[in-house]
Short mmCIF file of C-alpha atoms in Angstrom, two decimals:
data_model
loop_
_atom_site.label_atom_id
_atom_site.label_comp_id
_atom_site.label_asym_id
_atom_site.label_seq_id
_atom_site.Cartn_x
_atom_site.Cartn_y
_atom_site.Cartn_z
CA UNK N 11 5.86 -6.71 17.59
CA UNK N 12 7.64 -6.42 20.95
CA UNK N 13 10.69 -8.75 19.65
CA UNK N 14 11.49 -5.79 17.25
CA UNK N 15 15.22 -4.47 18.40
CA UNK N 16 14.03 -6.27 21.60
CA UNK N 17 15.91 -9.47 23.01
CA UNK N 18 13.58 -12.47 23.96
CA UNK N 19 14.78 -12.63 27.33
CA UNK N 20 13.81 -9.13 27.95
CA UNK N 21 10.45 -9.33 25.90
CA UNK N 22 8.52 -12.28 28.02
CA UNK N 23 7.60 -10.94 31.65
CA UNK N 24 6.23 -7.63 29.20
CA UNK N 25 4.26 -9.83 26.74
CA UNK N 26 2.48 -12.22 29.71
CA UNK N 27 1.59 -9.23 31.18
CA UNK N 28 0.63 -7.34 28.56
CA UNK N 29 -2.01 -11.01 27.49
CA UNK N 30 -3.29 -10.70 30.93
CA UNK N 31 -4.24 -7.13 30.54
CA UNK N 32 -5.49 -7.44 26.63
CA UNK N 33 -6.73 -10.61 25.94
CA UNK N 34 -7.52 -9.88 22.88
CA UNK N 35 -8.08 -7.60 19.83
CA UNK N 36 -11.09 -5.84 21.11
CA UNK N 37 -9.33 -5.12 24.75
CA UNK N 38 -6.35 -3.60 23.28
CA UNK N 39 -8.48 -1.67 20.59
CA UNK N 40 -11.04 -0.26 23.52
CA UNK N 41 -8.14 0.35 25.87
CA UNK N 42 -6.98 4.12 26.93
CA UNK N 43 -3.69 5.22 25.21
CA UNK N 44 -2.29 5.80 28.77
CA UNK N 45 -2.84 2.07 29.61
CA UNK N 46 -1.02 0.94 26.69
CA UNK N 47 1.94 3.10 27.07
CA UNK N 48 1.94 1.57 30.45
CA UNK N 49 1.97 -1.73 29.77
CA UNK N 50 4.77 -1.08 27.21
CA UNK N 51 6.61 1.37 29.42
CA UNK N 52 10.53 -0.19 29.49
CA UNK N 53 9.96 -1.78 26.17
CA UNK N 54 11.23 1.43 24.59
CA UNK N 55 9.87 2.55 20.62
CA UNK N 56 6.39 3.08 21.83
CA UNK N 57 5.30 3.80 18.47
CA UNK N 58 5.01 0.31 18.28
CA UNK N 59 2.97 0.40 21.00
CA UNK N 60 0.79 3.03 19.62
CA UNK N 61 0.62 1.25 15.86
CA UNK N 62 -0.29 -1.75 17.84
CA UNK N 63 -3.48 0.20 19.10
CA UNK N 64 -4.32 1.75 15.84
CA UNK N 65 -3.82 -2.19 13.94
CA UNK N 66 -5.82 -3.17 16.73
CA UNK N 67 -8.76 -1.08 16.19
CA UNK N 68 -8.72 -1.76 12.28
CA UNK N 69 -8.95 -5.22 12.87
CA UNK N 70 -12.43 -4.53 14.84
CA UNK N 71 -13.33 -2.59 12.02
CA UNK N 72 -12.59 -4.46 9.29
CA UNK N 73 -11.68 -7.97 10.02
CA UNK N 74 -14.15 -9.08 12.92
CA UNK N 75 -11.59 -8.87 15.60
CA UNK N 76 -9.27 -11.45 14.12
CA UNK N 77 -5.60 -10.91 12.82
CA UNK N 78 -5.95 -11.29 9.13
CA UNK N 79 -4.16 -13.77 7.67
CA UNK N 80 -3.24 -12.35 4.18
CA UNK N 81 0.36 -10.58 3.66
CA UNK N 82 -1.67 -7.78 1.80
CA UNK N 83 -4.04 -7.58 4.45
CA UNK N 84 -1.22 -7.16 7.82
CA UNK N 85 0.86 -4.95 5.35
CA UNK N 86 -2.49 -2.60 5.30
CA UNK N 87 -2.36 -1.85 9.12
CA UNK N 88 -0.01 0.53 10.74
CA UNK N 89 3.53 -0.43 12.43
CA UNK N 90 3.30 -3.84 10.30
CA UNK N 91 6.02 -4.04 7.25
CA UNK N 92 7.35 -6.83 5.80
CA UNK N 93 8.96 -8.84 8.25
CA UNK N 94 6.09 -8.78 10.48
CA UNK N 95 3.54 -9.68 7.97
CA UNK N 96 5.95 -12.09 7.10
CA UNK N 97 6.43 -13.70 10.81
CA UNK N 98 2.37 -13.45 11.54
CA UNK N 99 1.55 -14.75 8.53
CA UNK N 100 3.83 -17.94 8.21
CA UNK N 101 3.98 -18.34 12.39
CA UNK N 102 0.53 -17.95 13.03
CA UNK N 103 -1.11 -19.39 9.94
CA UNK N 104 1.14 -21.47 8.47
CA UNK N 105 1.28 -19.66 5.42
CA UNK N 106 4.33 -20.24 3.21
CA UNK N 107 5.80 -16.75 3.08
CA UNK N 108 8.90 -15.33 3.76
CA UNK N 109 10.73 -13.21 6.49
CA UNK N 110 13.66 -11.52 6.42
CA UNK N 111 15.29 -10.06 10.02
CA UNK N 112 19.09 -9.45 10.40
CA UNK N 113 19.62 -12.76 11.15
CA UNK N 114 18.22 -14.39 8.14
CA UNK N 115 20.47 -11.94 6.24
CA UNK N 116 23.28 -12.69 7.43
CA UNK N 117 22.50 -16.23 7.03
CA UNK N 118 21.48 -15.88 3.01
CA UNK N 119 24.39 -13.98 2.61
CA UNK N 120 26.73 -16.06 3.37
CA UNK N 121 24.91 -18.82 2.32
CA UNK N 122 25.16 -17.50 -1.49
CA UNK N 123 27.93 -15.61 -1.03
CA UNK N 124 26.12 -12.15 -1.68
CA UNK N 125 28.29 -9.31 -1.99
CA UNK N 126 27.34 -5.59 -1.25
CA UNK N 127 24.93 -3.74 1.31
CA UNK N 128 22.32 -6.11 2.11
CA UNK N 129 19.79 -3.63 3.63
CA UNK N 130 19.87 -1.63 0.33
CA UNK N 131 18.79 -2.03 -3.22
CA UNK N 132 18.79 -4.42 -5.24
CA UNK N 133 20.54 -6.54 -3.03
CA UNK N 134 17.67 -6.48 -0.57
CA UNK N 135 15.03 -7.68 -2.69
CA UNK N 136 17.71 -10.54 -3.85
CA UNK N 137 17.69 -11.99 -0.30
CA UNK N 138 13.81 -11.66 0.13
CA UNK N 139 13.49 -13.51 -3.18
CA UNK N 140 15.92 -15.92 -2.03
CA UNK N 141 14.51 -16.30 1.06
CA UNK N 142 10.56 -16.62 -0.59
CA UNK N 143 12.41 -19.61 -2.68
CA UNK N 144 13.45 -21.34 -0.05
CA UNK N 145 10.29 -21.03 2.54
CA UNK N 146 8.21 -24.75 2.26
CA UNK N 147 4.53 -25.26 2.10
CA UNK N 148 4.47 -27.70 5.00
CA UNK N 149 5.43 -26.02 8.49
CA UNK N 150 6.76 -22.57 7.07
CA UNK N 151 6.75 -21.42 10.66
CA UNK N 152 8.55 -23.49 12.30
CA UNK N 153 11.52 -22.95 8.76
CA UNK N 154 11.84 -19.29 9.11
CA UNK N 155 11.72 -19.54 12.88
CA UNK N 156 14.87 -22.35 12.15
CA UNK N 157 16.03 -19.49 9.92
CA UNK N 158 16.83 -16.84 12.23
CA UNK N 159 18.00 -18.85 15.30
CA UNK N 160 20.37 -20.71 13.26
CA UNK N 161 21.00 -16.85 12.73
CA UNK N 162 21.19 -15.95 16.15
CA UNK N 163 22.87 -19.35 17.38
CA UNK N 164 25.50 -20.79 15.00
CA UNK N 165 26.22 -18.36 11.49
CA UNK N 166 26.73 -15.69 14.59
CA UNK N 167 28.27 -12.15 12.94
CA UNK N 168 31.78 -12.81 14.52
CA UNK N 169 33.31 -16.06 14.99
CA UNK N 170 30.42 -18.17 13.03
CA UNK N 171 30.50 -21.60 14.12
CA UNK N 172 30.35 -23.33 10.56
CA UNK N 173 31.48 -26.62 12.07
CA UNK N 174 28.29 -26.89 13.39
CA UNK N 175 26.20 -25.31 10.90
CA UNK N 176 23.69 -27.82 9.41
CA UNK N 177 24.55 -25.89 5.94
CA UNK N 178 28.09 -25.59 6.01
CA UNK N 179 28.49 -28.14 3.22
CA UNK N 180 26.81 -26.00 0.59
CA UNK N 181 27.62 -22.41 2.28
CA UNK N 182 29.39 -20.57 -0.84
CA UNK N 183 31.08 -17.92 1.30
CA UNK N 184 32.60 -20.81 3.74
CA UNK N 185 33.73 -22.37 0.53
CA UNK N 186 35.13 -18.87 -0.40
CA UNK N 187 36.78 -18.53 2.76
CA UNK N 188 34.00 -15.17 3.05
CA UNK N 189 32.33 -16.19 6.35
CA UNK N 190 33.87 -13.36 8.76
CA UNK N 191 33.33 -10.64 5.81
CA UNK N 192 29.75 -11.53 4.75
CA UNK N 193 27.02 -9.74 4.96
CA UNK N 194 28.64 -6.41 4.15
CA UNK N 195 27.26 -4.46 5.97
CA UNK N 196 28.59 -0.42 6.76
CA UNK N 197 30.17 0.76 9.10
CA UNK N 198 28.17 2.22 12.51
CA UNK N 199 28.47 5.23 13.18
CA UNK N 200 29.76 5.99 16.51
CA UNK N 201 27.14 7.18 19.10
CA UNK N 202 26.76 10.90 19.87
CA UNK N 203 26.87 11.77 23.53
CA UNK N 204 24.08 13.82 24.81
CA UNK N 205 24.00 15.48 28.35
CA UNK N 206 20.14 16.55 29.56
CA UNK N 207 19.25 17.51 32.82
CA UNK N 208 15.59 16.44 34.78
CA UNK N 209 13.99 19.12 37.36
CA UNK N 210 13.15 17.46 40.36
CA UNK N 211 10.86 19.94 42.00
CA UNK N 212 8.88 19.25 45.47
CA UNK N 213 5.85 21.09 46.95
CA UNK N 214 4.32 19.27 50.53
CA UNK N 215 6.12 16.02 49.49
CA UNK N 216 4.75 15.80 46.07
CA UNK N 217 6.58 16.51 42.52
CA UNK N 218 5.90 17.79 39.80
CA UNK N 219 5.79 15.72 36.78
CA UNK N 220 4.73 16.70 33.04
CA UNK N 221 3.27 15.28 30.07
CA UNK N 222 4.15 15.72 27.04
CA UNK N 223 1.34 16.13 23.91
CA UNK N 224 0.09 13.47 21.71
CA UNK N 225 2.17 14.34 18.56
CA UNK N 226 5.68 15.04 20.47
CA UNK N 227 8.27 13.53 18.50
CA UNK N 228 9.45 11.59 21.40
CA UNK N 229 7.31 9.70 24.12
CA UNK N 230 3.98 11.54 22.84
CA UNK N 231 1.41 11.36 25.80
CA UNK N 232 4.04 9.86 28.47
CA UNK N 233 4.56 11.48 31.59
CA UNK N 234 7.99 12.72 32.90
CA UNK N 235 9.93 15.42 34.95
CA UNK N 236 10.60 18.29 33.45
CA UNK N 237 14.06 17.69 31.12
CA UNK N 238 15.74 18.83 28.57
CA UNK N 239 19.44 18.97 26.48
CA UNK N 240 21.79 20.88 28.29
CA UNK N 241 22.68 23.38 25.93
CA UNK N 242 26.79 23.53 24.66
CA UNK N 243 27.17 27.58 26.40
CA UNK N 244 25.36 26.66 29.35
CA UNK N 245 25.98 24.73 33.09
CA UNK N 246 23.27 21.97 34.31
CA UNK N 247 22.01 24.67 36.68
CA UNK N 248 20.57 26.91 34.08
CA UNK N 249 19.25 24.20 31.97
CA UNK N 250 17.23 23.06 34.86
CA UNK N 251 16.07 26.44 35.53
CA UNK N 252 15.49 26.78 32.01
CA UNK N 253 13.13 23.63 31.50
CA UNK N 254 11.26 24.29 34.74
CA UNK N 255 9.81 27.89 33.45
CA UNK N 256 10.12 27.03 29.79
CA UNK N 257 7.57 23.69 30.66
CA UNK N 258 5.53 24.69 33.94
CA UNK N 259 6.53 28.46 34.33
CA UNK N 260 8.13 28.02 37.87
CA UNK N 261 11.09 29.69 38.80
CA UNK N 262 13.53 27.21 40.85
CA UNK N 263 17.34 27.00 41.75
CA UNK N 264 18.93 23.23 41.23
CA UNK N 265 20.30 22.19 44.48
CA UNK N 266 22.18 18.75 43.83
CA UNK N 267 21.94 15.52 42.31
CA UNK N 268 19.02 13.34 42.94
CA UNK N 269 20.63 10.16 40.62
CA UNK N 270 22.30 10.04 37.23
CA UNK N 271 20.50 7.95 34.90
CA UNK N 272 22.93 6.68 31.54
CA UNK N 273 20.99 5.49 28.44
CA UNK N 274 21.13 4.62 24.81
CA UNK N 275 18.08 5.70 22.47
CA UNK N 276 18.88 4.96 19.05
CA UNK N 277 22.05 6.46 17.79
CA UNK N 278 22.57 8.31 21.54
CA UNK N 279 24.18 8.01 24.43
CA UNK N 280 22.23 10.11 27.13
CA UNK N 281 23.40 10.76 30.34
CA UNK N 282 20.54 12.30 32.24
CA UNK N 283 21.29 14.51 35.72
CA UNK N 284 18.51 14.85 37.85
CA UNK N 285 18.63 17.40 40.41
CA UNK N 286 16.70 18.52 42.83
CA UNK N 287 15.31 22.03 42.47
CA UNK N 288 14.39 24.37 45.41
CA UNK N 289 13.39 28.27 45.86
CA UNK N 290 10.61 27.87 44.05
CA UNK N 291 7.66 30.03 42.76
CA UNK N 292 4.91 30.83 40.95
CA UNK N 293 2.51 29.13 39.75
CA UNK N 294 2.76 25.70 37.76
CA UNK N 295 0.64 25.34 35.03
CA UNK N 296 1.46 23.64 31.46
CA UNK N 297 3.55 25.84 29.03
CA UNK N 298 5.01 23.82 26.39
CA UNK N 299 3.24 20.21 27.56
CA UNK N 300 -0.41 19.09 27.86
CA UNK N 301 -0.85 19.11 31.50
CA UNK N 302 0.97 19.29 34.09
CA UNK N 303 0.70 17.14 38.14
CA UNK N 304 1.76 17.12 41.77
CA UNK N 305 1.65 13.61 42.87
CA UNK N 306 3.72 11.39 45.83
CA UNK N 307 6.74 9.64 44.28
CA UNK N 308 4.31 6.29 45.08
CA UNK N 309 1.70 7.48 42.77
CA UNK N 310 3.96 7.39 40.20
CA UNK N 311 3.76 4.20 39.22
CA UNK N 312 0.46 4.34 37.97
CA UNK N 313 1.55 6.24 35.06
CA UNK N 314 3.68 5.92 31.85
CA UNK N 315 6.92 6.67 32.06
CA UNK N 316 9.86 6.48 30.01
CA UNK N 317 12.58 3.64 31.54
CA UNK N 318 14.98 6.77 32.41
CA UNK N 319 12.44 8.94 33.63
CA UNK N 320 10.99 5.40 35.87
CA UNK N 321 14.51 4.84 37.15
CA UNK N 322 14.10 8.51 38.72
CA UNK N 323 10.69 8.01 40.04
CA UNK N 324 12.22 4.87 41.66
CA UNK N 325 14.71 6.54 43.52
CA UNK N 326 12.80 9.17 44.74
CA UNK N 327 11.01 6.34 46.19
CA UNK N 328 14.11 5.14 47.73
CA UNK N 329 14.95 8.73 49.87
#
């Protein structure tokens, strides 16, 4: 679940801590929400996080604490589609079924020359039935893990190394001189530049820090300063003052930049301003979030946080 749009590399420290803190089924399915998002804070798409939970907590229910070890069965719990059913079932149980990941599509799609839009219909369900032809009884684990590092390794997207390539003899795009066109896959669209600003605000050397409810669209139940987009007819100053009432109902005047943080989240490239924010008053209580907290930048790290919203916490550490 973590190596979803996550590299390896990046994925280990996260998953031996994460095995230290949840052992096993029942400790992730008893856990607090706020100790998962924790664990998982940096990891980024915490709905997998959360699904994990959920899965978790159906498997107590229904399957004794075990991972089941059916496709039908992993498909049934949340955050699990086909790939990971797929993985879990043939990695873990040595069951002969098939995966399908972007590397194993590129490497089926060259290797029969498929033409079109792989992620879409019908070709899609070609390569999965392709790729459930080709999956053997003995070891299917360690063939579809073969499958997408060959992937990853040697039929790379540019520059494949088919001199190398262990199937280069029957590839039918290298034999169609296809290999730099296949998979055909669109076009990306170019990311969209978003500018938010982050209210730093701090009362007897403690800030303020929201968080946000349990069905917000983004980072439900996470804890973060109060941000938002800055809007196109308006300067980083008023968007700060804007968030700060809008979120805790203090009234505050940015005063300059604390750090800029840059990010990508999906299709976006965020560059969050964090400023400082003086003159305030009122009282803080939570408007538009679930609660709202004055804590020391060092108590910070006890909760979860976004990566951006961490960065900030860190510097603030830092001053």
């Amino acid at each position: 679940m973590m190596l979803q749009q996550t590299q390896v590399a990046t994925v280990i420290p996260y998953f031996e801590r994460w095995m230290q803190r949840f052992p096993n089924v029942a400790a992730l399915a008893n856990a607090a929400e706020s100790d998962v998002l924790h664990a998982w804070q940096g990891l980024g798409y915490y709905s997998r996080a959360r699904n994990l939970q959920r899965a978790a907590a159906l498997m107590v229910r229904d399957h004794a604490g075990s991972v089941p070890n059916e496709v039908e069965m992993l498909r049934a719990l949340p955050g699990i589609g086909p790939y990971s059913a797929g993985a879990i079932a043939s990695i873990a149980y040595g069951k002969a079924e098939p995966l399908v990941d972007g590397n194993v599509i590129r490497v089926l799609s060259r290797l029969f020359a498929l033409r079109g839009d792989p992620n879409r219909k019908p070709l899609n369900g070609e390569i999965w039935a392709h790729a459930r032809a080709l999956v053997p009884v003995q070891e299917p684990g360690d063939f579809n893990q073969a499958l997408m590092e060959l992937g990853a390794t040697v039929c790379t997207p540019r520059t494949p190394r088919c001199d190398a390539c262990p199937l280069s003899r029957v590839c039918q795009a290298r034999a169609q001189g296809l290999a730099q066109l296949l998979p055909e896959l669109p076009a990306r669209a170019k990311p969209t530049a978003v500018h938010m600003v982050a209210a730093i605000a701090v009362r007897t050397g403690r800030v303020l820090v929201t968080k946000l409810d349990a069905d917000a669209p983004r980072w439900a139940g996470m804890w973060l300063f109060p941000s938002a987009e800055v809007a196109r007819s308006e300067t980083p100053e008023a968007a700060v003052k804007r968030v700060l009432l809008s979120t805790t109902g203090l009234r505050g005047t940015a005063s300059g930049i604390v750090c800029v943080v840059r990010h990508s989240v999906t299709r976006f490239k965020i560059t969050l301003d964090a400023y400082r924010t003086v003159e305030l008053s009122g009282t803080a209580k939570p408007e538009t979030v679930a609660e709202i907290a004055w804590k020391a930048p060092s108590e910070l790290s006890d909760f979860a946080m976004p990566a951006a919203h961490r960065t900030i916490a860190e510097r603030l550490l830092e001053r």
